[in-house]
PDB file of C-alpha atoms and ligand atoms in Angstrom:
ATOM      1  CA  MET F  24     -11.598  29.330  -2.664  1.00  0.00           C
ATOM      2  CA  SER F  25     -11.193  30.892  -6.127  1.00  0.00           C
ATOM      3  CA  ASP F  26      -9.552  33.827  -6.841  1.00  0.00           C
ATOM      4  CA  THR F  27     -13.025  34.860  -8.553  1.00  0.00           C
ATOM      5  CA  GLN F  28     -14.813  33.921  -5.195  1.00  0.00           C
ATOM      6  CA  MET F  29     -12.517  35.328  -3.038  1.00  0.00           C
ATOM      7  CA  TRP F  30     -12.033  38.763  -5.610  1.00  0.00           C
ATOM      8  CA  GLY F  31     -14.893  38.935  -7.032  1.00  0.00           C
ATOM      9  CA  ALA F  32     -15.548  38.465 -11.041  1.00  0.00           C
ATOM     10  CA  GLY F  33     -13.177  39.829 -13.432  1.00  0.00           C
ATOM     11  CA  LEU F  34     -13.234  43.272 -11.968  1.00  0.00           C
ATOM     12  CA  ARG F  35     -10.434  44.551 -15.032  1.00  0.00           C
ATOM     13  CA  SER F  36     -10.229  47.399 -17.833  1.00  0.00           C
ATOM     14  CA  ASP F  37     -12.197  45.448 -20.236  1.00  0.00           C
ATOM     15  CA  GLY F  38     -14.313  43.230 -17.896  1.00  0.00           C
ATOM     16  CA  PRO F  39     -18.205  43.558 -16.582  1.00  0.00           C
ATOM     17  CA  VAL F  40     -17.595  45.957 -14.639  1.00  0.00           C
ATOM     18  CA  LYS F  41     -17.117  49.399 -17.194  1.00  0.00           C
ATOM     19  CA  PRO F  42     -14.788  52.313 -15.847  1.00  0.00           C
ATOM     20  CA  ALA F  43     -16.807  55.481 -15.199  1.00  0.00           C
ATOM     21  CA  TRP F  44     -14.038  57.399 -17.902  1.00  0.00           C
ATOM     22  CA  CYS F  45     -14.666  59.690 -20.508  1.00  0.00           C
ATOM     23  CA  PRO F  46     -13.986  57.573 -23.961  1.00  0.00           C
ATOM     24  CA  GLY F  47     -10.920  58.512 -24.867  1.00  0.00           C
ATOM     25  CA  CYS F  48      -9.538  59.496 -21.230  1.00  0.00           C
ATOM     26  CA  GLY F  49      -5.454  58.806 -21.103  1.00  0.00           C
ATOM     27  CA  ASN F  50      -6.514  56.626 -17.960  1.00  0.00           C
ATOM     28  CA  TYR F  51      -7.299  53.604 -19.656  1.00  0.00           C
ATOM     29  CA  ALA F  52      -3.997  53.304 -20.568  1.00  0.00           C
ATOM     30  CA  ILE F  53      -2.559  53.752 -17.331  1.00  0.00           C
ATOM     31  CA  VAL F  54      -4.635  51.042 -16.294  1.00  0.00           C
ATOM     32  CA  LYS F  55      -3.415  49.030 -18.706  1.00  0.00           C
ATOM     33  CA  ALA F  56       0.041  49.547 -18.581  1.00  0.00           C
ATOM     34  CA  VAL F  57       0.078  49.536 -14.050  1.00  0.00           C
ATOM     35  CA  ASP F  58      -1.878  45.560 -15.109  1.00  0.00           C
ATOM     36  CA  ARG F  59       1.182  44.771 -17.265  1.00  0.00           C
ATOM     37  CA  ALA F  60       4.080  46.614 -15.119  1.00  0.00           C
ATOM     38  CA  LEU F  61       2.878  44.270 -12.140  1.00  0.00           C
ATOM     39  CA  ASP F  62       3.074  41.273 -14.151  1.00  0.00           C
ATOM     40  CA  GLU F  63       6.294  42.685 -15.502  1.00  0.00           C
ATOM     41  CA  ALA F  64       8.029  42.828 -12.507  1.00  0.00           C
ATOM     42  CA  GLY F  65       6.763  39.439 -11.408  1.00  0.00           C
ATOM     43  CA  LEU F  66       4.992  40.446  -8.592  1.00  0.00           C
ATOM     44  CA  ASP F  67       2.135  38.491  -6.348  1.00  0.00           C
ATOM     45  CA  ARG F  68      -0.866  40.793  -6.674  1.00  0.00           C
ATOM     46  CA  ARG F  69      -1.946  39.174  -3.471  1.00  0.00           C
ATOM     47  CA  ARG F  70       1.138  41.198  -1.868  1.00  0.00           C
ATOM     48  CA  VAL F  71       0.123  44.792  -3.652  1.00  0.00           C
ATOM     49  CA  VAL F  72      -1.831  46.906  -2.071  1.00  0.00           C
ATOM     50  CA  LEU F  73      -2.544  50.086  -4.562  1.00  0.00           C
ATOM     51  CA  VAL F  74      -3.591  52.939  -2.649  1.00  0.00           C
ATOM     52  CA  SER F  75      -4.898  56.484  -4.777  1.00  0.00           C
ATOM     53  CA  GLY F  76      -6.844  59.597  -2.907  1.00  0.00           C
ATOM     54  CA  ILE F  77      -9.696  60.866  -4.707  1.00  0.00           C
ATOM     55  CA  GLY F  78      -9.969  61.989  -8.739  1.00  0.00           C
ATOM     56  CA  GLN F  79     -10.199  60.620 -11.673  1.00  0.00           C
ATOM     57  CA  ALA F  80      -7.107  58.800 -11.960  1.00  0.00           C
ATOM     58  CA  ALA F  81      -7.435  57.659  -8.003  1.00  0.00           C
ATOM     59  CA  LYS F  82     -10.600  55.432  -9.523  1.00  0.00           C
ATOM     60  CA  LEU F  83      -7.789  53.391 -11.583  1.00  0.00           C
ATOM     61  CA  PRO F  84      -7.257  50.636  -8.213  1.00  0.00           C
ATOM     62  CA  HIS F  85     -10.902  49.430  -9.123  1.00  0.00           C
ATOM     63  CA  TYR F  86      -9.947  48.507 -12.797  1.00  0.00           C
ATOM     64  CA  VAL F  87      -6.753  46.622 -12.168  1.00  0.00           C
ATOM     65  CA  SER F  88      -7.470  43.009 -12.778  1.00  0.00           C
ATOM     66  CA  ARG F  89      -7.708  40.836  -9.148  1.00  0.00           C
ATOM     67  CA  PRO F  90      -6.455  39.993  -6.845  1.00  0.00           C
ATOM     68  CA  VAL F  91      -5.248  42.473  -6.088  1.00  0.00           C
ATOM     69  CA  ASN F  92      -5.536  44.809  -2.516  1.00  0.00           C
ATOM     70  CA  PHE F  93      -6.565  48.556  -2.871  1.00  0.00           C
ATOM     71  CA  PHE F  94      -7.096  51.664  -0.494  1.00  0.00           C
ATOM     72  CA  ASN F  95      -8.685  54.923  -1.571  1.00  0.00           C
ATOM     73  CA  GLY F  96      -7.679  57.390   0.668  1.00  0.00           C
ATOM     74  CA  LEU F  97      -9.025  61.312   1.562  1.00  0.00           C
ATOM     75  CA  HIS F  98      -8.164  64.170  -1.502  1.00  0.00           C
ATOM     76  CA  GLY F  99      -4.739  64.263  -1.129  1.00  0.00           C
ATOM     77  CA  ARG F 100      -3.957  61.706   1.309  1.00  0.00           C
ATOM     78  CA  ALA F 101      -2.737  58.813  -0.464  1.00  0.00           C
ATOM     79  CA  VAL F 102       0.502  59.329   0.872  1.00  0.00           C
ATOM     80  CA  PRO F 103       0.283  58.482   4.114  1.00  0.00           C
ATOM     81  CA  ALA F 104      -2.465  56.083   3.930  1.00  0.00           C
ATOM     82  CA  ALA F 105       0.172  54.158   1.986  1.00  0.00           C
ATOM     83  CA  THR F 106       3.361  55.492   4.155  1.00  0.00           C
ATOM     84  CA  GLY F 107       1.109  53.329   7.256  1.00  0.00           C
ATOM     85  CA  ILE F 108       0.501  50.731   4.836  1.00  0.00           C
ATOM     86  CA  LYS F 109       4.260  50.423   4.449  1.00  0.00           C
ATOM     87  CA  LEU F 110       5.368  50.511   7.745  1.00  0.00           C
ATOM     88  CA  ALA F 111       2.997  48.570   9.359  1.00  0.00           C
ATOM     89  CA  ASN F 112       3.823  45.431   6.838  1.00  0.00           C
ATOM     90  CA  HIS F 113       7.232  46.124   4.631  1.00  0.00           C
ATOM     91  CA  THR F 114       6.782  42.621   2.945  1.00  0.00           C
ATOM     92  CA  LEU F 115       4.075  44.557   0.555  1.00  0.00           C
ATOM     93  CA  GLU F 116       4.799  46.143  -2.221  1.00  0.00           C
ATOM     94  CA  VAL F 117       2.297  50.074  -2.000  1.00  0.00           C
ATOM     95  CA  ILE F 118       1.714  51.796  -4.983  1.00  0.00           C
ATOM     96  CA  ILE F 119       0.486  55.091  -5.105  1.00  0.00           C
ATOM     97  CA  THR F 120      -1.521  55.572  -8.499  1.00  0.00           C
ATOM     98  CA  SER F 121      -3.561  59.123  -8.478  1.00  0.00           C
ATOM     99  CA  GLY F 122      -3.962  62.784 -10.244  1.00  0.00           C
ATOM    100  CA  ASP F 123      -1.665  65.604 -10.343  1.00  0.00           C
ATOM    101  CA  GLY F 124      -4.307  67.725  -8.220  1.00  0.00           C
ATOM    102  CA  ASP F 125      -4.546  64.948  -5.718  1.00  0.00           C
ATOM    103  CA  MET F 126      -0.321  64.187  -5.279  1.00  0.00           C
ATOM    104  CA  TYR F 127       0.899  68.197  -6.060  1.00  0.00           C
ATOM    105  CA  GLY F 128      -1.705  69.893  -4.623  1.00  0.00           C
ATOM    106  CA  GLU F 129      -3.904  68.793  -1.818  1.00  0.00           C
ATOM    107  CA  GLY F 130      -0.879  65.936  -1.080  1.00  0.00           C
ATOM    108  CA  GLY F 131       2.096  68.025  -1.971  1.00  0.00           C
ATOM    109  CA  ASN F 132       3.351  68.489   1.262  1.00  0.00           C
ATOM    110  CA  HIS F 133       3.065  64.318   2.475  1.00  0.00           C
ATOM    111  CA  LEU F 134       4.945  64.270  -0.696  1.00  0.00           C
ATOM    112  CA  LEU F 135       7.820  66.353  -0.149  1.00  0.00           C
ATOM    113  CA  HIS F 136       8.164  64.377   2.662  1.00  0.00           C
ATOM    114  CA  ALA F 137       7.712  61.100   2.012  1.00  0.00           C
ATOM    115  CA  ILE F 138      10.474  61.801  -0.763  1.00  0.00           C
ATOM    116  CA  ARG F 139      13.070  63.215   2.185  1.00  0.00           C
ATOM    117  CA  ARG F 140      12.264  60.018   3.864  1.00  0.00           C
ATOM    118  CA  ASN F 141      12.930  57.462   1.147  1.00  0.00           C
ATOM    119  CA  ILE F 142      10.166  55.475   2.134  1.00  0.00           C
ATOM    120  CA  GLY F 143      10.285  52.101   0.116  1.00  0.00           C
ATOM    121  CA  LEU F 144       6.334  53.640  -2.193  1.00  0.00           C
ATOM    122  CA  LYS F 145       5.641  53.774  -5.800  1.00  0.00           C
ATOM    123  CA  CYS F 146       3.722  56.492  -6.456  1.00  0.00           C
ATOM    124  CA  PHE F 147       2.657  56.990 -10.348  1.00  0.00           C
ATOM    125  CA  VAL F 148       0.855  60.199 -10.681  1.00  0.00           C
ATOM    126  CA  HIS F 149      -1.348  60.415 -13.772  1.00  0.00           C
ATOM    127  CA  ASN F 150      -0.315  64.459 -14.586  1.00  0.00           C
ATOM    128  CA  ASN F 151      -3.513  65.826 -17.045  1.00  0.00           C
ATOM    129  CA  GLN F 152      -2.551  69.427 -16.058  1.00  0.00           C
ATOM    130  CA  ILE F 153      -5.884  69.460 -14.706  1.00  0.00           C
ATOM    131  CA  TYR F 154      -8.744  69.119 -12.097  1.00  0.00           C
ATOM    132  CA  GLY F 155     -10.684  66.593 -13.626  1.00  0.00           C
ATOM    133  CA  LEU F 156     -13.343  65.118 -11.668  1.00  0.00           C
ATOM    134  CA  THR F 157     -14.298  68.434  -9.976  1.00  0.00           C
ATOM    135  CA  LYS F 158     -14.880  69.225 -13.851  1.00  0.00           C
ATOM    136  CA  GLY F 159     -11.429  71.217 -15.013  1.00  0.00           C
ATOM    137  CA  GLN F 160     -10.069  74.086 -12.651  1.00  0.00           C
ATOM    138  CA  ALA F 161      -6.406  74.659 -12.819  1.00  0.00           C
ATOM    139  CA  SER F 162      -4.249  72.204 -11.377  1.00  0.00           C
ATOM    140  CA  PRO F 163      -0.632  73.093  -9.655  1.00  0.00           C
ATOM    141  CA  THR F 164       0.773  71.703 -12.958  1.00  0.00           C
ATOM    142  CA  SER F 165      -1.545  73.492 -15.683  1.00  0.00           C
ATOM    143  CA  ASP F 166       0.451  74.901 -17.731  1.00  0.00           C
ATOM    144  CA  ALA F 167       1.106  79.543 -16.928  1.00  0.00           C
ATOM    145  CA  GLY F 168      -1.966  81.566 -18.879  1.00  0.00           C
ATOM    146  CA  THR F 169      -3.841  78.244 -19.441  1.00  0.00           C
ATOM    147  CA  HIS F 170      -7.591  79.050 -19.543  1.00  0.00           C
ATOM    148  CA  THR F 171     -10.412  76.957 -17.255  1.00  0.00           C
ATOM    149  CA  LYS F 172     -13.899  77.584 -16.420  1.00  0.00           C
ATOM    150  CA  LEU F 173     -12.264  79.177 -12.897  1.00  0.00           C
ATOM    151  CA  GLN F 174      -8.938  80.740 -14.032  1.00  0.00           C
ATOM    152  CA  ALA F 175     -11.275  82.922 -17.000  1.00  0.00           C
ATOM    153  CA  TYR F 176      -8.356  85.377 -17.620  1.00  0.00           C
ATOM    154  CA  GLY F 177      -5.548  82.217 -17.193  1.00  0.00           C
ATOM    155  CA  VAL F 178      -3.873  80.766 -14.693  1.00  0.00           C
ATOM    156  CA  ALA F 179      -1.790  83.340 -13.012  1.00  0.00           C
ATOM    157  CA  ALA F 180       0.884  81.258 -11.636  1.00  0.00           C
ATOM    158  CA  GLN F 181       3.650  79.965 -12.542  1.00  0.00           C
ATOM    159  CA  PRO F 182       3.512  75.710 -12.579  1.00  0.00           C
ATOM    160  CA  LEU F 183       4.842  73.511 -10.048  1.00  0.00           C
ATOM    161  CA  ASN F 184       7.441  70.909 -11.075  1.00  0.00           C
ATOM    162  CA  PRO F 185       7.514  68.256  -9.462  1.00  0.00           C
ATOM    163  CA  LEU F 186      10.945  65.926 -11.398  1.00  0.00           C
ATOM    164  CA  ALA F 187      13.155  69.097 -10.516  1.00  0.00           C
ATOM    165  CA  LEU F 188      11.261  69.011  -7.008  1.00  0.00           C
ATOM    166  CA  ALA F 189      12.078  65.664  -6.485  1.00  0.00           C
ATOM    167  CA  ILE F 190      15.536  65.465  -7.745  1.00  0.00           C
ATOM    168  CA  ALA F 191      16.217  68.703  -5.400  1.00  0.00           C
ATOM    169  CA  GLU F 192      15.343  67.041  -2.566  1.00  0.00           C
ATOM    170  CA  GLY F 193      17.746  63.849  -3.642  1.00  0.00           C
ATOM    171  CA  ALA F 194      14.874  61.610  -4.244  1.00  0.00           C
ATOM    172  CA  SER F 195      15.829  57.384  -5.466  1.00  0.00           C
ATOM    173  CA  PHE F 196      13.652  57.204  -8.699  1.00  0.00           C
ATOM    174  CA  VAL F 197      12.485  60.459 -10.515  1.00  0.00           C
ATOM    175  CA  ALA F 198      11.092  59.628 -14.353  1.00  0.00           C
ATOM    176  CA  ARG F 199       8.236  60.651 -16.465  1.00  0.00           C
ATOM    177  CA  SER F 200       6.395  58.802 -19.367  1.00  0.00           C
ATOM    178  CA  PHE F 201       3.407  59.602 -21.477  1.00  0.00           C
ATOM    179  CA  THR F 202      -0.117  58.092 -22.130  1.00  0.00           C
ATOM    180  CA  GLY F 203       0.682  57.441 -26.241  1.00  0.00           C
ATOM    181  CA  LEU F 204       3.859  55.450 -25.146  1.00  0.00           C
ATOM    182  CA  PRO F 205       2.575  52.020 -24.763  1.00  0.00           C
ATOM    183  CA  ASP F 206       6.178  50.371 -24.067  1.00  0.00           C
ATOM    184  CA  HIS F 207       7.394  53.344 -22.463  1.00  0.00           C
ATOM    185  CA  LEU F 208       5.124  53.095 -19.987  1.00  0.00           C
ATOM    186  CA  PRO F 209       4.570  50.067 -18.476  1.00  0.00           C
ATOM    187  CA  GLN F 210       8.893  49.957 -18.581  1.00  0.00           C
ATOM    188  CA  THR F 211       9.255  52.446 -16.639  1.00  0.00           C
ATOM    189  CA  MET F 212       7.027  51.623 -14.215  1.00  0.00           C
ATOM    190  CA  VAL F 213       8.875  48.249 -14.203  1.00  0.00           C
ATOM    191  CA  ALA F 214      12.119  50.112 -13.412  1.00  0.00           C
ATOM    192  CA  ALA F 215      10.294  52.116 -10.627  1.00  0.00           C
ATOM    193  CA  LEU F 216       9.339  48.568  -9.543  1.00  0.00           C
ATOM    194  CA  GLN F 217      12.816  47.874  -8.728  1.00  0.00           C
ATOM    195  CA  GLN F 218      13.612  50.656  -6.896  1.00  0.00           C
ATOM    196  CA  PRO F 219      14.331  49.832  -3.650  1.00  0.00           C
ATOM    197  CA  GLY F 220      13.346  53.516  -2.156  1.00  0.00           C
ATOM    198  CA  PHE F 221      10.486  55.810  -3.119  1.00  0.00           C
ATOM    199  CA  ALA F 222       9.985  56.358  -6.861  1.00  0.00           C
ATOM    200  CA  LEU F 223       8.694  59.115  -8.199  1.00  0.00           C
ATOM    201  CA  LEU F 224       7.054  58.333 -11.922  1.00  0.00           C
ATOM    202  CA  ASP F 225       5.296  61.568 -13.307  1.00  0.00           C
ATOM    203  CA  ILE F 226       2.884  60.604 -16.182  1.00  0.00           C
ATOM    204  CA  LEU F 227       1.639  62.524 -18.920  1.00  0.00           C
ATOM    205  CA  GLN F 228      -1.756  61.650 -19.425  1.00  0.00           C
ATOM    206  CA  PRO F 229      -4.696  63.797 -21.510  1.00  0.00           C
ATOM    207  CA  CYS F 230      -7.390  64.750 -20.070  1.00  0.00           C
ATOM    208  CA  ILE F 231      -9.793  65.211 -23.660  1.00  0.00           C
ATOM    209  CA  THR F 232     -12.920  66.628 -22.201  1.00  0.00           C
ATOM    210  CA  PHE F 233     -11.378  69.798 -19.605  1.00  0.00           C
ATOM    211  CA  ASN F 234      -7.945  70.031 -20.864  1.00  0.00           C
ATOM    212  CA  LYS F 235      -7.992  71.251 -24.312  1.00  0.00           C
ATOM    213  CA  LEU F 236      -4.456  72.419 -24.617  1.00  0.00           C
ATOM    214  CA  ASN F 237      -2.449  69.723 -23.499  1.00  0.00           C
ATOM    215  CA  THR F 238      -3.720  67.323 -25.928  1.00  0.00           C
ATOM    216  CA  PHE F 239      -3.030  64.185 -26.776  1.00  0.00           C
ATOM    217  CA  LYS F 240      -1.134  65.376 -30.074  1.00  0.00           C
ATOM    218  CA  TRP F 241       0.143  68.410 -27.765  1.00  0.00           C
ATOM    219  CA  TYR F 242       2.043  66.076 -26.206  1.00  0.00           C
ATOM    220  CA  GLN F 243       3.225  63.671 -28.756  1.00  0.00           C
ATOM    221  CA  ASP F 244       4.314  66.216 -30.488  1.00  0.00           C
ATOM    222  CA  ARG F 245       6.701  67.615 -27.718  1.00  0.00           C
ATOM    223  CA  VAL F 246       7.822  64.326 -26.222  1.00  0.00           C
ATOM    224  CA  ARG F 247      11.409  62.897 -25.977  1.00  0.00           C
ATOM    225  CA  PRO F 248      12.426  59.524 -25.379  1.00  0.00           C
ATOM    226  CA  LEU F 249      16.077  60.125 -23.724  1.00  0.00           C
ATOM    227  CA  GLY F 250      19.118  58.597 -25.236  1.00  0.00           C
ATOM    228  CA  ASP F 251      21.158  55.683 -24.724  1.00  0.00           C
ATOM    229  CA  ASP F 252      23.695  58.126 -23.674  1.00  0.00           C
ATOM    230  CA  TYR F 253      21.478  59.726 -20.580  1.00  0.00           C
ATOM    231  CA  ASP F 254      23.354  58.982 -17.312  1.00  0.00           C
ATOM    232  CA  PRO F 255      20.515  59.143 -14.669  1.00  0.00           C
ATOM    233  CA  THR F 256      22.973  59.037 -11.988  1.00  0.00           C
ATOM    234  CA  ASP F 257      24.215  62.293 -12.693  1.00  0.00           C
ATOM    235  CA  ARG F 258      21.917  64.488 -10.467  1.00  0.00           C
ATOM    236  CA  LEU F 259      22.819  68.146 -11.710  1.00  0.00           C
ATOM    237  CA  ARG F 260      22.545  66.749 -15.029  1.00  0.00           C
ATOM    238  CA  ALA F 261      19.297  65.436 -13.925  1.00  0.00           C
ATOM    239  CA  LEU F 262      18.382  68.408 -12.608  1.00  0.00           C
ATOM    240  CA  GLU F 263      18.864  70.522 -16.244  1.00  0.00           C
ATOM    241  CA  THR F 264      16.757  68.037 -17.761  1.00  0.00           C
ATOM    242  CA  ALA F 265      13.795  68.164 -15.486  1.00  0.00           C
ATOM    243  CA  LEU F 266      13.543  71.750 -15.688  1.00  0.00           C
ATOM    244  CA  VAL F 267      13.241  71.674 -19.873  1.00  0.00           C
ATOM    245  CA  TRP F 268       9.511  72.042 -20.410  1.00  0.00           C
ATOM    246  CA  GLY F 269       7.874  73.489 -23.530  1.00  0.00           C
ATOM    247  CA  ASP F 270       8.975  72.656 -27.567  1.00  0.00           C
ATOM    248  CA  GLU F 271      10.774  69.529 -25.992  1.00  0.00           C
ATOM    249  CA  ILE F 272       9.499  66.757 -23.593  1.00  0.00           C
ATOM    250  CA  PRO F 273      12.104  64.101 -21.758  1.00  0.00           C
ATOM    251  CA  VAL F 274      10.832  61.355 -20.557  1.00  0.00           C
ATOM    252  CA  GLY F 275      12.689  58.409 -18.920  1.00  0.00           C
ATOM    253  CA  VAL F 276      14.489  57.557 -16.219  1.00  0.00           C
ATOM    254  CA  LEU F 277      15.792  61.056 -15.037  1.00  0.00           C
ATOM    255  CA  TYR F 278      17.110  60.448 -11.846  1.00  0.00           C
ATOM    256  CA  ARG F 279      18.249  57.399 -10.200  1.00  0.00           C
ATOM    257  CA  ALA F 280      20.304  57.162  -6.725  1.00  0.00           C
ATOM    258  CA  ASP F 281      20.971  54.709  -3.878  1.00  0.00           C
ATOM    259  CA  ARG F 282      19.844  55.443  -1.127  1.00  0.00           C
ATOM    260  CA  PRO F 283      18.697  52.671   1.796  1.00  0.00           C
ATOM    261  CA  SER F 284      15.006  52.854   1.741  1.00  0.00           C
ATOM    262  CA  TYR F 285      13.054  54.338   5.159  1.00  0.00           C
ATOM    263  CA  GLU F 286      12.156  51.522   6.238  1.00  0.00           C
ATOM    264  CA  SER F 287      15.848  49.613   6.249  1.00  0.00           C
ATOM    265  CA  LYS F 288      16.641  51.802   8.846  1.00  0.00           C
ATOM    266  CA  LEU F 289      13.854  51.091  11.523  1.00  0.00           C
ATOM    267  CA  PRO F 290      15.647  48.161  14.112  1.00  0.00           C
ATOM    268  CA  VAL F 291      11.412  47.820  14.677  1.00  0.00           C
ATOM    269  CA  LEU F 292      10.969  46.555  11.506  1.00  0.00           C
ATOM    270  CA  ALA F 293      14.281  44.381  11.618  1.00  0.00           C
ATOM    271  CA  SER F 294      12.415  41.494  13.071  1.00  0.00           C
ATOM    272  CA  GLY F 295      10.231  41.122  10.516  1.00  0.00           C
ATOM    273  CA  PRO F 296       6.673  43.715   9.372  1.00  0.00           C
ATOM    274  CA  LEU F 297       4.882  44.274  12.463  1.00  0.00           C
ATOM    275  CA  ALA F 298       1.044  43.444  11.200  1.00  0.00           C
ATOM    276  CA  ALA F 299       1.357  40.013  10.213  1.00  0.00           C
ATOM    277  CA  PRO F 300       2.283  39.449   6.452  1.00  0.00           C
TER     278      PRO F 300
HETATM  279  C1  TPP K 408     -10.755  67.649   1.206  1.00  0.00           C
HETATM  280  C2  TPP K 408     -11.084  67.829  -0.520  1.00  0.00           C
HETATM  281  N1  TPP K 408     -10.519  68.911  -0.834  1.00  0.00           N
HETATM  282  C3  TPP K 408     -11.722  68.695  -2.252  1.00  0.00           C
HETATM  283  C4  TPP K 408     -11.980  67.901  -2.870  1.00  0.00           C
HETATM  284  C5  TPP K 408     -12.389  68.078  -4.151  1.00  0.00           C
HETATM  285  N2  TPP K 408     -11.747  67.415  -5.307  1.00  0.00           N
HETATM  286  C6  TPP K 408     -11.670  66.166  -5.634  1.00  0.00           C
HETATM  287  S1  TPP K 408     -11.530  65.552  -6.896  1.00  0.00           S
HETATM  288  C7  TPP K 408      -9.916  67.249  -6.892  1.00  0.00           C
HETATM  289  C8  TPP K 408      -9.281  67.403  -7.618  1.00  0.00           C
HETATM  290  C9  TPP K 408      -8.913  66.099  -8.700  1.00  0.00           C
HETATM  291  O1  TPP K 408      -7.889  65.947  -9.603  1.00  0.00           O
HETATM  292  P1  TPP K 408      -6.720  65.304 -10.139  1.00  0.00           P
HETATM  293  O2  TPP K 408      -5.897  64.909  -8.399  1.00  0.00           O
HETATM  294  O3  TPP K 408      -6.158  66.422 -10.912  1.00  0.00           O
HETATM  295  O4  TPP K 408      -7.665  64.411 -10.464  1.00  0.00           O
HETATM  296  P2  TPP K 408      -7.975  63.763 -12.190  1.00  0.00           P
HETATM  297  O5  TPP K 408      -9.766  64.045 -11.319  1.00  0.00           O
HETATM  298  O6  TPP K 408      -7.436  64.614 -12.820  1.00  0.00           O
HETATM  299  O7  TPP K 408      -7.701  62.798 -12.376  1.00  0.00           O
HETATM  300  C10 TPP K 408     -10.859  68.155  -6.157  1.00  0.00           C
HETATM  301  C11 TPP K 408     -10.792  69.778  -5.402  1.00  0.00           C
HETATM  302  C12 TPP K 408     -12.690  66.749  -2.157  1.00  0.00           C
HETATM  303  N3  TPP K 408     -12.874  65.885  -2.352  1.00  0.00           N
HETATM  304  N4  TPP K 408     -11.960  67.238  -0.713  1.00  0.00           N
HETATM  305  S1  SF4 K 409     -12.615  64.149 -17.274  1.00  0.00           S
HETATM  306 FE1  SF4 K 409     -10.446  63.693 -17.848  1.00  0.00          FE
HETATM  307  S2  SF4 K 409     -10.060  62.902 -16.394  1.00  0.00           S
HETATM  308 FE2  SF4 K 409     -12.240  62.343 -16.054  1.00  0.00          FE
HETATM  309  S3  SF4 K 409     -12.928  60.339 -17.228  1.00  0.00           S
HETATM  310 FE3  SF4 K 409     -13.128  62.652 -18.372  1.00  0.00          FE
HETATM  311  S4  SF4 K 409     -11.066  62.567 -20.041  1.00  0.00           S
HETATM  312 FE4  SF4 K 409     -10.585  61.417 -18.122  1.00  0.00          FE
END
C-alpha cells in the first residue's frame, strides 16, 4: 500500500484540503515551518505524533504533509494526551503544537508538571496573545490594558510570562521565535527536536482578525534575535532575558540545560516501549 493510499492524498497546506484559517493568519508560517523542521531534523514521519488541544492553532496537525500521526485532545488537554503517548512508546517523537490559550490557560497546570518532570515532549505554542477560535477574548498572554469585546475596559491582569516560568522551573530547553522569521522559526524547531527532555518553543503569531494590537508589524518592529555571544546555559542571564518584553522582544534559544528526560529514569521502560514500537 502506498503512502498516499494509507494516509490520504495531499493533506497539506498547499494541497486539496484548505486550511480553515483566515488569509494572512500567522498559522500558515507555522505549518510550513513544522513541515520543514520534520525534514531538516531527519525524522521518519511515521514515528512522529503531533498532538494539540482545541483552537485555531490546534488545527495545525490536520494540514502537515503526510504521513504523520496526530491526536486532538480536549481544550487544554494536549499535554496529558502527549504524555500518555510518550510514556506508552518513548521511541516516538511527540510534538505538541497548540495555542497560547490552550497551553497557558486551561492547560497551564499540565504544562507546569510536564516541565518539572522533563518529559521528552516538544511543545510549540502558537502565541497570538488572544483566543482566536472563540473570536477574540483575552488569553493569559494578552498585554495588560488590551481591549477586546469581552475585556471592554482593557485587560486588568498582568500577562503570564511563559519563558520566565519555564526557566524558573529548570526546563531543559526554552526558546522563542516569530512567524516573520522564515529560517529562524524552523531552525529553532529543529534545535528543540534535538533536545532529549522537555522543550518549550513560544512562537509569536499574529491573529490578523482579532488581535489588532500585536500585529505583524508590531512584532517585527520589536523582535531581536539573540547575538552569537549569548550563552543559553547561563540560567540567570536567561531569566533576565525572558523578562525583556516591550520595545524589544528577544528571540532565539534563551535557555538550555542537560537534564535526563523523565522517561530515561523509568526502569519499566528500560527494556523497550510498553506499546508496540
Ligand atoms: C473545556 C473547554 N473550555 C473552553 C472551550 C472553548 N474554547 C475553544 S478554543 C478556545 C481558546 C483557543 O485559544 P488559543 O488556544 O489561544 O488558540 P487560537 O484559537 O488563538 O489559535 C476556547 C476558550 C472549549 N472548547 N472547551
Ligand atoms: S481568527 Fe486569528 S488565529 Fe484564527 S484563523 Fe483567523 S487570523 Fe488565524
